[in-house]
Coordinates of C-alpha atoms in Angstrom, one line a residue:
M1 CA 15.4 12.4 11.2
T2 CA 16.3 9.1 12.6
E3 CA 18.8 6.8 11.0
G4 CA 16.0 4.4 9.8
T5 CA 14.1 7.3 8.2
T6 CA 17.2 8.5 6.4
S7 CA 18.1 5.1 5.0
A8 CA 14.4 4.6 3.9
A9 CA 14.5 7.9 2.1
A10 CA 17.8 7.1 0.5
E11 CA 16.5 3.7 -0.6
G12 CA 13.4 5.3 -2.1
A13 CA 15.6 7.8 -4.0
D14 CA 17.9 4.9 -5.2
T15 CA 14.8 3.0 -6.4
L16 CA 13.5 6.1 -8.2
S17 CA 16.9 6.7 -9.8
R18 CA 17.1 3.1 -10.9
L19 CA 13.6 3.2 -12.5
E20 CA 14.5 6.5 -14.2
Q21 CA 17.6 4.8 -15.6
E22 CA 15.5 1.9 -16.9
G23 CA 13.2 4.4 -18.6
E24 CA 16.2 6.2 -20.2
I25 CA 17.6 2.9 -21.5
A26 CA 14.2 1.8 -22.8
A27 CA 13.6 5.2 -24.5
D28 CA 17.0 4.9 -26.3
Y29 CA 16.2 1.4 -27.4
L30 CA 12.7 2.3 -28.6
E31 CA 14.0 5.4 -30.4
G32 CA 16.3 3.1 -32.3
L33 CA 13.4 0.8 -33.2
L34 CA 11.3 3.7 -34.4
D35 CA 14.2 4.9 -36.6
I36 CA 14.7 1.5 -38.1
A37 CA 11.0 1.1 -38.8
D38 CA 10.8 4.7 -40.1
L39 CA 7.9 5.5 -37.8
D40 CA 7.1 8.8 -36.1
G41 CA 6.5 8.9 -32.4
D42 CA 7.4 10.8 -29.2
I43 CA 8.6 8.9 -26.2
D44 CA 7.3 9.8 -22.7
M45 CA 8.8 8.3 -19.6
D46 CA 7.4 8.1 -16.1
V47 CA 7.5 6.0 -12.9
E48 CA 4.2 4.5 -11.9
A49 CA 3.5 2.0 -9.1
D50 CA 7.2 1.2 -8.5
R51 CA 8.0 0.5 -12.2
A52 CA 9.3 2.4 -15.1
A53 CA 6.6 3.3 -17.6
V54 CA 7.4 4.3 -21.2
S55 CA 4.9 5.4 -23.8
I56 CA 5.2 5.9 -27.5
I57 CA 2.9 8.7 -28.4
S58 CA 1.9 9.5 -31.9
D59 CA 2.7 13.0 -33.2
S60 CA 0.3 12.5 -36.2
S61 CA -2.7 10.3 -36.9
G62 CA -1.3 7.3 -35.0
R63 CA -2.2 4.9 -37.7
D64 CA 1.5 3.9 -38.2
L65 CA 1.9 3.2 -34.5
Q66 CA -1.0 0.7 -34.6
K67 CA 1.4 -1.6 -36.4
L68 CA 3.4 -1.7 -33.2
V69 CA 0.4 -2.6 -31.2
G70 CA -0.8 -5.4 -33.4
R71 CA -3.9 -7.6 -33.0
D72 CA -5.1 -7.6 -29.4
G73 CA -1.8 -6.0 -28.3
E74 CA 0.4 -9.0 -29.4
V75 CA 3.1 -6.9 -31.0
L76 CA 3.0 -4.5 -28.0
E77 CA 3.6 -7.4 -25.6
A78 CA 6.5 -8.6 -27.7
L79 CA 8.1 -5.1 -27.9
Q80 CA 7.7 -4.8 -24.1
E81 CA 9.6 -8.0 -23.6
L82 CA 12.3 -7.0 -26.0
T83 CA 12.6 -3.6 -24.3
R84 CA 12.8 -5.3 -20.9
L85 CA 15.6 -7.5 -22.3
A86 CA 17.5 -4.4 -23.6
V87 CA 17.2 -2.9 -20.1
H88 CA 18.4 -6.1 -18.5
R89 CA 21.4 -6.3 -20.8
E90 CA 22.4 -2.8 -19.7
T91 CA 21.7 -3.0 -16.0
G92 CA 22.0 -6.7 -15.2
D93 CA 18.7 -6.4 -13.3
R94 CA 15.3 -7.8 -14.3
S95 CA 13.0 -5.1 -15.4
R96 CA 9.2 -4.8 -14.8
L97 CA 9.0 -1.9 -17.2
M98 CA 5.5 -1.2 -18.7
L99 CA 5.3 -0.1 -22.4
D100 CA 2.3 1.6 -23.9
I101 CA 1.9 2.5 -27.5
A102 CA -0.6 5.0 -28.9
G103 CA -2.6 4.8 -25.6
Y104 CA -3.6 1.2 -26.2
R105 CA -2.8 0.0 -22.7
A106 CA -4.4 3.0 -21.1
K107 CA -7.6 2.4 -23.0
K108 CA -7.4 -1.4 -22.2
R109 CA -6.9 -0.6 -18.5
T110 CA -10.1 1.4 -18.4
E111 CA -12.1 -1.4 -20.2
L112 CA -10.7 -4.1 -17.9
S113 CA -11.4 -2.0 -14.8
E114 CA -15.0 -1.8 -15.9
L115 CA -15.1 -5.5 -16.6
G116 CA -13.7 -6.3 -13.1
A117 CA -16.3 -4.0 -11.5
K118 CA -19.1 -5.5 -13.5
A119 CA -18.0 -9.1 -12.6
A120 CA -17.8 -8.0 -8.9
A121 CA -21.3 -6.6 -9.1
D122 CA -22.6 -9.8 -10.6
V123 CA -21.0 -11.9 -7.9
K124 CA -22.5 -9.6 -5.2
N125 CA -25.9 -10.1 -6.7
T126 CA -25.8 -13.8 -7.3
S127 CA -23.2 -15.0 -4.6
E128 CA -21.9 -17.2 -7.4
P129 CA -18.3 -17.1 -8.6
V130 CA -17.7 -15.6 -12.1
K131 CA -15.1 -17.0 -14.4
L132 CA -13.7 -14.6 -17.0
N133 CA -12.0 -15.3 -20.3
P134 CA -8.3 -16.0 -20.5
M135 CA -6.1 -12.9 -20.2
T136 CA -2.5 -11.7 -20.2
P137 CA -0.8 -11.1 -16.9
F138 CA -1.3 -7.3 -17.4
E139 CA -5.0 -7.8 -18.0
R140 CA -5.4 -10.1 -15.0
K141 CA -3.7 -7.6 -12.7
V142 CA -6.0 -4.8 -13.7
V143 CA -9.1 -7.0 -13.2
H144 CA -7.8 -8.2 -9.8
D145 CA -7.3 -4.6 -8.7
A146 CA -10.8 -3.6 -9.8
V147 CA -12.3 -6.6 -8.0
K148 CA -10.3 -5.7 -4.8
A149 CA -11.5 -2.1 -5.1
A150 CA -15.1 -3.4 -5.2
G151 CA -14.5 -5.3 -1.9
L152 CA -14.3 -8.8 -3.2
R153 CA -11.5 -11.2 -3.9
S154 CA -10.3 -13.0 -7.0
E155 CA -7.9 -15.7 -8.1
S156 CA -6.1 -16.6 -11.3
E157 CA -6.6 -20.2 -12.5
G158 CA -5.3 -22.3 -15.4
E159 CA -2.1 -22.4 -17.3
E160 CA -0.6 -19.8 -19.6
P161 CA -1.8 -18.8 -22.2
Q162 CA -5.3 -19.9 -21.0
R163 CA -4.9 -18.4 -17.5
F164 CA -8.1 -16.6 -16.3
V165 CA -9.6 -14.7 -13.4
V166 CA -12.3 -16.1 -11.1
V167 CA -14.2 -13.5 -9.1
L168 CA -15.3 -15.0 -5.7
P169 CA -18.1 -14.1 -3.3
A170 CA -17.1 -12.3 -0.1

């Protein structure tokens, strides 16, 4: 191996190690929250797309964990930010960690991918831009990815919390 290849491999291993550390810190923090709230759940950690991913999975009906998701994922978003802050406090680095609870984000990702694909199909048929409803940054990212996969481009417009995706003709 060349020196450049070795340092790139070492850098990749360092990044993976750092993301795994973020996942461990987040898992410890979330386990503490579950204990305080007297909720049951298993914690799963992974690294996806250059970010730590932590999921709280129900080991029963999952109804209790829905409290941690909240209406339209509002509580989940807040818990994700708190978890990122806990990681930042321990590491000193800003975290891009993703949190999922009871499969909410995974289900939402599927729905948003379908929405992005449908909007792209509409734009291809009409050659007119399509404006979607306001979304969170996570939701916009998923839609942007789906539009890109369909061969079109999209932009985000507006100011938070009313920021939305516009799907544009080719």
